Each structure stands twice: as structure tokens, then as C-alpha cells.
Short mmCIF file of C-alpha atoms and ligand atoms in Angstrom, two decimals:
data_model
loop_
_atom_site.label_atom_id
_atom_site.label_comp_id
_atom_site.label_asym_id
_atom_site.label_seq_id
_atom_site.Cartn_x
_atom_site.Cartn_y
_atom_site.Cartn_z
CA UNK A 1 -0.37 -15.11 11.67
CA UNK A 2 -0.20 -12.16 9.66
CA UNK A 3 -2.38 -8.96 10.55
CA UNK A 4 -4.43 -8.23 7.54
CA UNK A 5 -3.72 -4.28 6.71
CA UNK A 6 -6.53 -2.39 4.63
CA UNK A 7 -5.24 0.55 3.58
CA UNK A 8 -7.13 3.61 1.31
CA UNK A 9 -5.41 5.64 -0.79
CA UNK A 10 -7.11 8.79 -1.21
CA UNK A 11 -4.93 9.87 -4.45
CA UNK A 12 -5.52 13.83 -5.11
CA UNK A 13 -8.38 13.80 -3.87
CA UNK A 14 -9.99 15.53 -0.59
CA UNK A 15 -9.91 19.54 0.86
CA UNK A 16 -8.80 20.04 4.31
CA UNK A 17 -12.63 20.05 5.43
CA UNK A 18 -13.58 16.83 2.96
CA UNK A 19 -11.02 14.98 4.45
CA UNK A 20 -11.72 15.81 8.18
CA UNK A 21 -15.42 14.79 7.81
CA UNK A 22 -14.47 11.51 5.91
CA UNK A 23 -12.31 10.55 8.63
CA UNK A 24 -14.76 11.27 11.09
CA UNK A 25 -17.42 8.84 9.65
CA UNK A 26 -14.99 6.53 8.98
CA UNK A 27 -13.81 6.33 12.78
CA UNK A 28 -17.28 5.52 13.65
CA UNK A 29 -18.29 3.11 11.54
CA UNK A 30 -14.68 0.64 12.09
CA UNK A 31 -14.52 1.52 16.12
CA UNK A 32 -15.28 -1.94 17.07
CA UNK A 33 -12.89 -3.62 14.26
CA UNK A 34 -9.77 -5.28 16.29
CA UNK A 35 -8.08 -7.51 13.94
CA UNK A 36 -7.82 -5.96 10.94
CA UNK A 37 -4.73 -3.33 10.80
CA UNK A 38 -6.33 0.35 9.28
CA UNK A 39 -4.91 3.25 7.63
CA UNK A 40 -5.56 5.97 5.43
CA UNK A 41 -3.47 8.10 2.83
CA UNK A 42 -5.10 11.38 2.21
CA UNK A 43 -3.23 14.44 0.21
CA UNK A 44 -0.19 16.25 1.98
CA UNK A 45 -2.44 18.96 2.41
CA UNK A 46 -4.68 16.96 4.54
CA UNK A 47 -2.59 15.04 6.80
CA UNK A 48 -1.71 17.55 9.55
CA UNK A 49 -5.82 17.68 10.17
CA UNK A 50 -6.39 14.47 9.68
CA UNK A 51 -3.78 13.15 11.89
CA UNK A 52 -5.90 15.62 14.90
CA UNK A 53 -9.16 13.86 13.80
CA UNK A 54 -7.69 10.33 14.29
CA UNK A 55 -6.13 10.78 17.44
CA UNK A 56 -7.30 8.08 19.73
CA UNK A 57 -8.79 6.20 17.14
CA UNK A 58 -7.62 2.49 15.29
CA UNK A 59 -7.17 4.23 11.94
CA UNK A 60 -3.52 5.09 11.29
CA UNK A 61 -1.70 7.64 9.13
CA UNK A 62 -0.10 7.14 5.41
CA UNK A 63 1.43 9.25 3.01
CA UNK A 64 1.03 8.51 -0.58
CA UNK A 65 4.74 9.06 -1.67
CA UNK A 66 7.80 10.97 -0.04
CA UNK A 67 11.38 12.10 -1.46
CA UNK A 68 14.58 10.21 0.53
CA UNK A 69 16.34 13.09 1.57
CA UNK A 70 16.23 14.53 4.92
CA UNK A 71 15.69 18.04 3.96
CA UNK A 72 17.62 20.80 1.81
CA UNK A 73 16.97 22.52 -1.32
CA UNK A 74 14.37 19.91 -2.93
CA UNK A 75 11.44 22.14 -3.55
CA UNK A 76 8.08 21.19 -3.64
CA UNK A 77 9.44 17.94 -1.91
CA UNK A 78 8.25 16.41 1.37
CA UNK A 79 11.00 14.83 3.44
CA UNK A 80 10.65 11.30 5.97
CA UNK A 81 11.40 13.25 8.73
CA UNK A 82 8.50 15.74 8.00
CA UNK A 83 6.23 12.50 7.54
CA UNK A 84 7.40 10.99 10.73
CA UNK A 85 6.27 15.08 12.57
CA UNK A 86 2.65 14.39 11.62
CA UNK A 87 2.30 10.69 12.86
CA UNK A 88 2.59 8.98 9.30
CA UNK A 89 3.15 5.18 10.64
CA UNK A 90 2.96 4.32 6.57
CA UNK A 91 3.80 5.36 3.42
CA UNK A 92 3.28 4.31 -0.21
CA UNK A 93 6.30 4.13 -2.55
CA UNK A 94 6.69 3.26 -6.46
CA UNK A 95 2.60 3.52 -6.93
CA UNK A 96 1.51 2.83 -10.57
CA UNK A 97 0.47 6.41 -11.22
CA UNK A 98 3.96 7.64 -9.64
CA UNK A 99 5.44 5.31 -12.18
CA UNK A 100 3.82 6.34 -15.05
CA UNK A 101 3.19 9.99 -14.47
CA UNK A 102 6.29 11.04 -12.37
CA UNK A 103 8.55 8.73 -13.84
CA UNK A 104 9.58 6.74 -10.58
CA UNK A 105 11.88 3.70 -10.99
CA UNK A 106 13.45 0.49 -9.17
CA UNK A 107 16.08 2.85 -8.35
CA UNK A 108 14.17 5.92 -6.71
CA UNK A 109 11.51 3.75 -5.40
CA UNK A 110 14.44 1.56 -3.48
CA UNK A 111 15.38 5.02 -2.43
CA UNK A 112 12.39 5.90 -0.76
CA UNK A 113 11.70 2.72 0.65
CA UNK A 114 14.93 2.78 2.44
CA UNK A 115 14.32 6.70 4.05
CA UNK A 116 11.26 5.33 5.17
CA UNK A 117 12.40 2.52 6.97
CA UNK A 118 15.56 4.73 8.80
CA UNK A 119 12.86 7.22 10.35
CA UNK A 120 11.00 4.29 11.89
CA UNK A 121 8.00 4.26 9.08
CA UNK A 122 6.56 1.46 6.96
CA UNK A 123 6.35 1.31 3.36
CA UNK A 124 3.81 0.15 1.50
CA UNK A 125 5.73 -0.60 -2.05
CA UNK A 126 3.43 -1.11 -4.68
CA UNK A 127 4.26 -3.60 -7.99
CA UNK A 128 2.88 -4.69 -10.74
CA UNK A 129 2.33 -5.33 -14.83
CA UNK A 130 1.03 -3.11 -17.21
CA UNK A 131 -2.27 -4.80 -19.52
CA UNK A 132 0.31 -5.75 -22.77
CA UNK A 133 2.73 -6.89 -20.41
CA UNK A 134 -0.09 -9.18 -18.46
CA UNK A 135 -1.36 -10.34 -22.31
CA UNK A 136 2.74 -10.88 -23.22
CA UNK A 137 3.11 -13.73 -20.54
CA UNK A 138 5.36 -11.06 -19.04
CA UNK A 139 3.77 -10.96 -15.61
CA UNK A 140 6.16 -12.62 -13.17
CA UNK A 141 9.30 -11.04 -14.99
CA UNK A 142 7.83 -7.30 -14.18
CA UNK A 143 6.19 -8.26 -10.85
CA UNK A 144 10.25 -9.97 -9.80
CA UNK A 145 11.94 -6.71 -11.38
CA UNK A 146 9.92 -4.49 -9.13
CA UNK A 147 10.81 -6.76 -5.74
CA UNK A 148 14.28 -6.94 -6.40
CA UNK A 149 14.82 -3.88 -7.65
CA UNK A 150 12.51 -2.13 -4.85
CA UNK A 151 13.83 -4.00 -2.12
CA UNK A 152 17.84 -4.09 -2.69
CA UNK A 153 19.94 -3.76 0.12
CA UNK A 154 17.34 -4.43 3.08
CA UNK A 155 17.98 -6.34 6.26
CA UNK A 156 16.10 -8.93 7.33
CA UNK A 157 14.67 -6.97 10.19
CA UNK A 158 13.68 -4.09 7.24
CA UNK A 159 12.54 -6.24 5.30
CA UNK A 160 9.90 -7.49 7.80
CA UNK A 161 8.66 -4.03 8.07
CA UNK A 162 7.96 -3.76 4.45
CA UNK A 163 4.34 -4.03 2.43
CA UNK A 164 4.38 -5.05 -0.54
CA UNK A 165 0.90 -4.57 -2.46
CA UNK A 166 0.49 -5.88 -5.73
CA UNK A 167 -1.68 -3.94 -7.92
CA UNK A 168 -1.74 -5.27 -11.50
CA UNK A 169 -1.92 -1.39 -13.58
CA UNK A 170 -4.58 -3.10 -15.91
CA UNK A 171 -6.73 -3.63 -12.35
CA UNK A 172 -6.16 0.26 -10.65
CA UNK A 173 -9.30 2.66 -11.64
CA UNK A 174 -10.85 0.25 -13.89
CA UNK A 175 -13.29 -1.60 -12.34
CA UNK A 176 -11.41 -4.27 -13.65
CA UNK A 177 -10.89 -6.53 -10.77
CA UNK A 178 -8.24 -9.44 -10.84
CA UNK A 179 -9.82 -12.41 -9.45
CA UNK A 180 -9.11 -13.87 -6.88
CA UNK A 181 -7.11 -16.58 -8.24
CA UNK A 182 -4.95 -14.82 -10.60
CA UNK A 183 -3.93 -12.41 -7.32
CA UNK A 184 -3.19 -15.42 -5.55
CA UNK A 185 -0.57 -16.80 -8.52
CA UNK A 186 1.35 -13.38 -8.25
CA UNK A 187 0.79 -13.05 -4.49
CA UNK A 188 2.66 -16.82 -3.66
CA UNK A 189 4.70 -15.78 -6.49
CA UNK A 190 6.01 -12.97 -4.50
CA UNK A 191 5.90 -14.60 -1.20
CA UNK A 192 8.68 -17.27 -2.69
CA UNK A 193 10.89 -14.88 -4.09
CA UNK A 194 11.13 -12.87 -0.89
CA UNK A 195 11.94 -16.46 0.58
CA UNK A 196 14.81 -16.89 -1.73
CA UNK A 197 16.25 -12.87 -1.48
CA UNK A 198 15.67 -13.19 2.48
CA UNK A 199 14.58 -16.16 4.57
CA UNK A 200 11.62 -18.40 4.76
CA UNK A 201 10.90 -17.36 7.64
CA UNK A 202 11.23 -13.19 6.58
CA UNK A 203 9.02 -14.52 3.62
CA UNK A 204 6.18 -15.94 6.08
CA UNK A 205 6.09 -12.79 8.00
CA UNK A 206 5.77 -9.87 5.09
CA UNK A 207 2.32 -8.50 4.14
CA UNK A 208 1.19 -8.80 0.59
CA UNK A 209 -1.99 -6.50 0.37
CA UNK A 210 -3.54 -6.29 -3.40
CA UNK A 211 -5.03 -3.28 -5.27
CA UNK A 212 -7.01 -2.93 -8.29
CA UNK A 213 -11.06 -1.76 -8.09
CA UNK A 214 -11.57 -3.54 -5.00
CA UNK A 215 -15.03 -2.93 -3.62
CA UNK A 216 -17.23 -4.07 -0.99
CA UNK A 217 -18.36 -7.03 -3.07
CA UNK A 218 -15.28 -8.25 -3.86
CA UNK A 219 -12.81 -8.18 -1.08
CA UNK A 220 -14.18 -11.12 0.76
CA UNK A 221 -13.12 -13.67 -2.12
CA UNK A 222 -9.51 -11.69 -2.59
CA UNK A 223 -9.25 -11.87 1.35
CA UNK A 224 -10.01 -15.86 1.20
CA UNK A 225 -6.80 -16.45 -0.45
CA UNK A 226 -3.58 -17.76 1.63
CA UNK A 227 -0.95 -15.27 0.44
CA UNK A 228 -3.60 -12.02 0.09
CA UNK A 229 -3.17 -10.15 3.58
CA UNK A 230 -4.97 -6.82 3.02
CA UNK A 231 -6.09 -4.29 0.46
CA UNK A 232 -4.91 -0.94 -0.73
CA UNK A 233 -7.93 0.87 -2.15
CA UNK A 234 -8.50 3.58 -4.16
CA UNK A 235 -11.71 4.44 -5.40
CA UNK A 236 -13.63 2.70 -2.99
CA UNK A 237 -11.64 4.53 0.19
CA UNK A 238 -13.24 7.71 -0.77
CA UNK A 239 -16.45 7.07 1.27
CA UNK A 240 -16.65 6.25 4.71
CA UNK A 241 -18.90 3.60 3.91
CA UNK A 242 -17.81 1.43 1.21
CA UNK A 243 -14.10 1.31 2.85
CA UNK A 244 -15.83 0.25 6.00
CA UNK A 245 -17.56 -2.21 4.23
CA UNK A 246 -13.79 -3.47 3.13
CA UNK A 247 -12.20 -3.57 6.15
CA UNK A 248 -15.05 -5.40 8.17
CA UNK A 249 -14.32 -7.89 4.98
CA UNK A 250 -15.29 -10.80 6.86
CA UNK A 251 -18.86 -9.51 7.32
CA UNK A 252 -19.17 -10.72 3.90
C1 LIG B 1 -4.85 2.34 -5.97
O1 LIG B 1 -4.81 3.50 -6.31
O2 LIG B 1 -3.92 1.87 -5.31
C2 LIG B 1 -6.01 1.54 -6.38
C3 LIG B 1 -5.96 0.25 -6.20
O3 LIG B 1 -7.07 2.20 -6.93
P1 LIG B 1 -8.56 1.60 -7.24
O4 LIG B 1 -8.99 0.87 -5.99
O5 LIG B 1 -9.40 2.80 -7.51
O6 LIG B 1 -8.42 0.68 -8.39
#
């Protein structure tokens, strides 16, 4: 069985003191959630506080990107091992915006994935098609580009310590959800090609989590599906409320 993960990604978003009282709420309102795996991604600027408000709690620590070096003369970059200091027990690589904006590729996001895993972090490694790429037929052929590429040169073992969320770019800020069957397609999609780069068996254990303007009203059906394992949320994570409402999903 694999422990569904719900995990918000705050983006640039949140001050020190907006972040501290988001995470406050948000502690109360998911105290009594056990089997759903919880984590939030605020700023840089905001995890060091954050990380204080959490302790104790069942919500744990991501960072929304990170550069694969251990340290030197990178500036404005944020080293693993500085991630690893503050508690960070996840971190999101290759996200669409990072992609776009910052232009991150197979190559740099395989990077990153790999420095996370060798200071004893998880990645959260985000794929996924662009809208003309979707409307060319071109989905699986970006979606398989982004695995392999991502995920060259991991062990098994790494490899089971890997998320993998699939965010279709047409889906992320939209309000244009996927539904719940055309997630699945990619998500099984995914979980066969990780069979044939790994094991079966590797394949069974990774977590798939999908992204794209989920909300409270529609996690439930994305959540029903055999290959969906979690969320990564944007929008939606930047009230207490509506991401509790997502990660007691099966309230729904
Ligand atoms: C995201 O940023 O990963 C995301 C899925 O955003 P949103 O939920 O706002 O679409």
C-alpha cells in the first residue's frame, strides 16, 4: 500500500509572519489525520520559521527547488545540505514554472534530483505536457522524456524514494482541472515505464501525486483512481482551510 502524500506548494508566495500563521491553522485543522503523508513548501525565506512552528506536528518540510552543489561560489543559490539544516524531508525539482521561467532541463533537473537523494531528502520531480503538446497527441512522448531524462542513473533503492507528480502545464493555475480519467492514463502510463527502467516491484512502490487546480471539490474523484497517490497543490495550499479540506480527501 502506498501512503498517499498531499503536498502544497506555496510558490512565491507568503512573509515570514503569513507563513507562520498559515502553518499554525493548518496544524490544527489536520492533527487528527494519520494516513495521509503531509507537507508543505513555503518560500526559502520562510522555512527556517516554519520549520519552528511545525515542530511536533504531522506536517513535514519541502523546498520548492534547490541547486546540486554542496556549497561554493553559486550565489543566490541554496545548497542540499542547507535544506537538510532546516528539516526539509522534501523537495520539488523540474516544476513547470522552473521549466519555463528558469530554464530547467532533463539534465539539471536529474541533477538536483540526485543531490537530493545523497543528503537523505526526497524529491518530488514534477512532469508534464504543455496545452499544444496535449492537443498534438504528444502527451506520453513529453511525460516519458521527463522520467527518463529526470530519473537517469538512480538505484533501485533511490528510485523508491522518489515522487513523481504529474502536473499537465495546461492544468497548473488554471482552474483547468484534468479529470480524473485522463490523470489516470498518464499516471499508469508512468507507473509502467518506471516498471520497465527499474523493477515491477520499484514501479509498485513509487508515489505518483498529480497537480493542476486541484481543490476541495475535486480531489476526492482524482484520489479514487488506482495509480493517483497524492496531490501537489498550488493555489488551493494557500489557506489553511481549503488544503485541509484536500488532505482529509476522503471526507468527501
Ligand atoms: C503547482 O504549482 O504545482 C500547482 C499544481 O498549482 P495549482 O494547484 O495552483 O494549479
Amino acid at each position: 500500500m502506498r501512503m498517499p502524500l498531499i503536498a502544497g506548494n506555496w510558490k512565491m508566495n507568503k512573509t515570514v509572519g503569513e507563513a507562520v500563521q498559515l502553518v499554525e491553522e493548518l496544524k490544527k485543522l489536520v492533527a487528527d489525520v494519520k494516513d495521509v503523508e503531509i507537507a508543505v513548501a513555503p518560500p526559502f525565506t520562510a522555512l527556517y520559521p516554519v520549520a519552528q512552528a511545525l515542530k511536533g506536528s504531522n506536517i513535514k518540510l519541502a523546498a520548492q527547488d534547490v541547486f546540486w552543489e554542496d556549497s561554493g561560489a553559486y550565489t543566490g543559490e541554496i545548497s542540499p545540505v542547507m535544506l537538510k539544516d532546516l528539516g526539509c524531508q522534501y523537495v520539488i525539482v523540474g516544476h513547470s514554472e522552473r521549466r519555463q521561467y528558469f530554464g530547467e532541463t532533463n539534465e539539471t533537473v536529474n541533477r538536483k534530483v540526485k543531490a537530493v537523494l545523497r543528503h537523505g531528502m526526497r524529491p518530488i520531480m514534477c512532469v508534464g505536457e504543455k496545452l499544444e503538446e496535449r492537443e498534438a497527441g504528444k502527451t506520453m512522448e513529453v511525460v516519458k522524456d521527463h522520467v527518463v531524462g529526470g530519473l537517469e542513473g538512480l538505484s533501485e533503492e533511490e528510485m523508491e524514494r522518489v515522487v513523481i507528480a504529474y502536473e499537465p502545464v495546461w492544468a497548473i493555475g488554471t482552474g483547468r482541472t484534468a479529470t480524473p480519467q485522463q490523470a489516470q492514463e498518464v499516471h499508469q502510463f508512468i507507473r509502467e515505464l518506471l516498471a520497465e527502467m527499474f523493477s515491477k516491484e520499484t514501479a509498485e512502490r513509487v508515489r505518483i501525486q498529480y497537480g493542476g487546480s486541484i481543490k476541495p471539490e475535486n480531489i476526492a474523484g482524482l484520489m479514487a483512481q488506482p495509480d493517483i497517490d497524492g496531490g501537489l497543490v498550488g493555489g488551493a495550499s494557500l489557506q489553511a482551510e481549503s488544503f485541509a479540506k484536500i488532505v482529509k480527501f476522503y471526507e468527501r
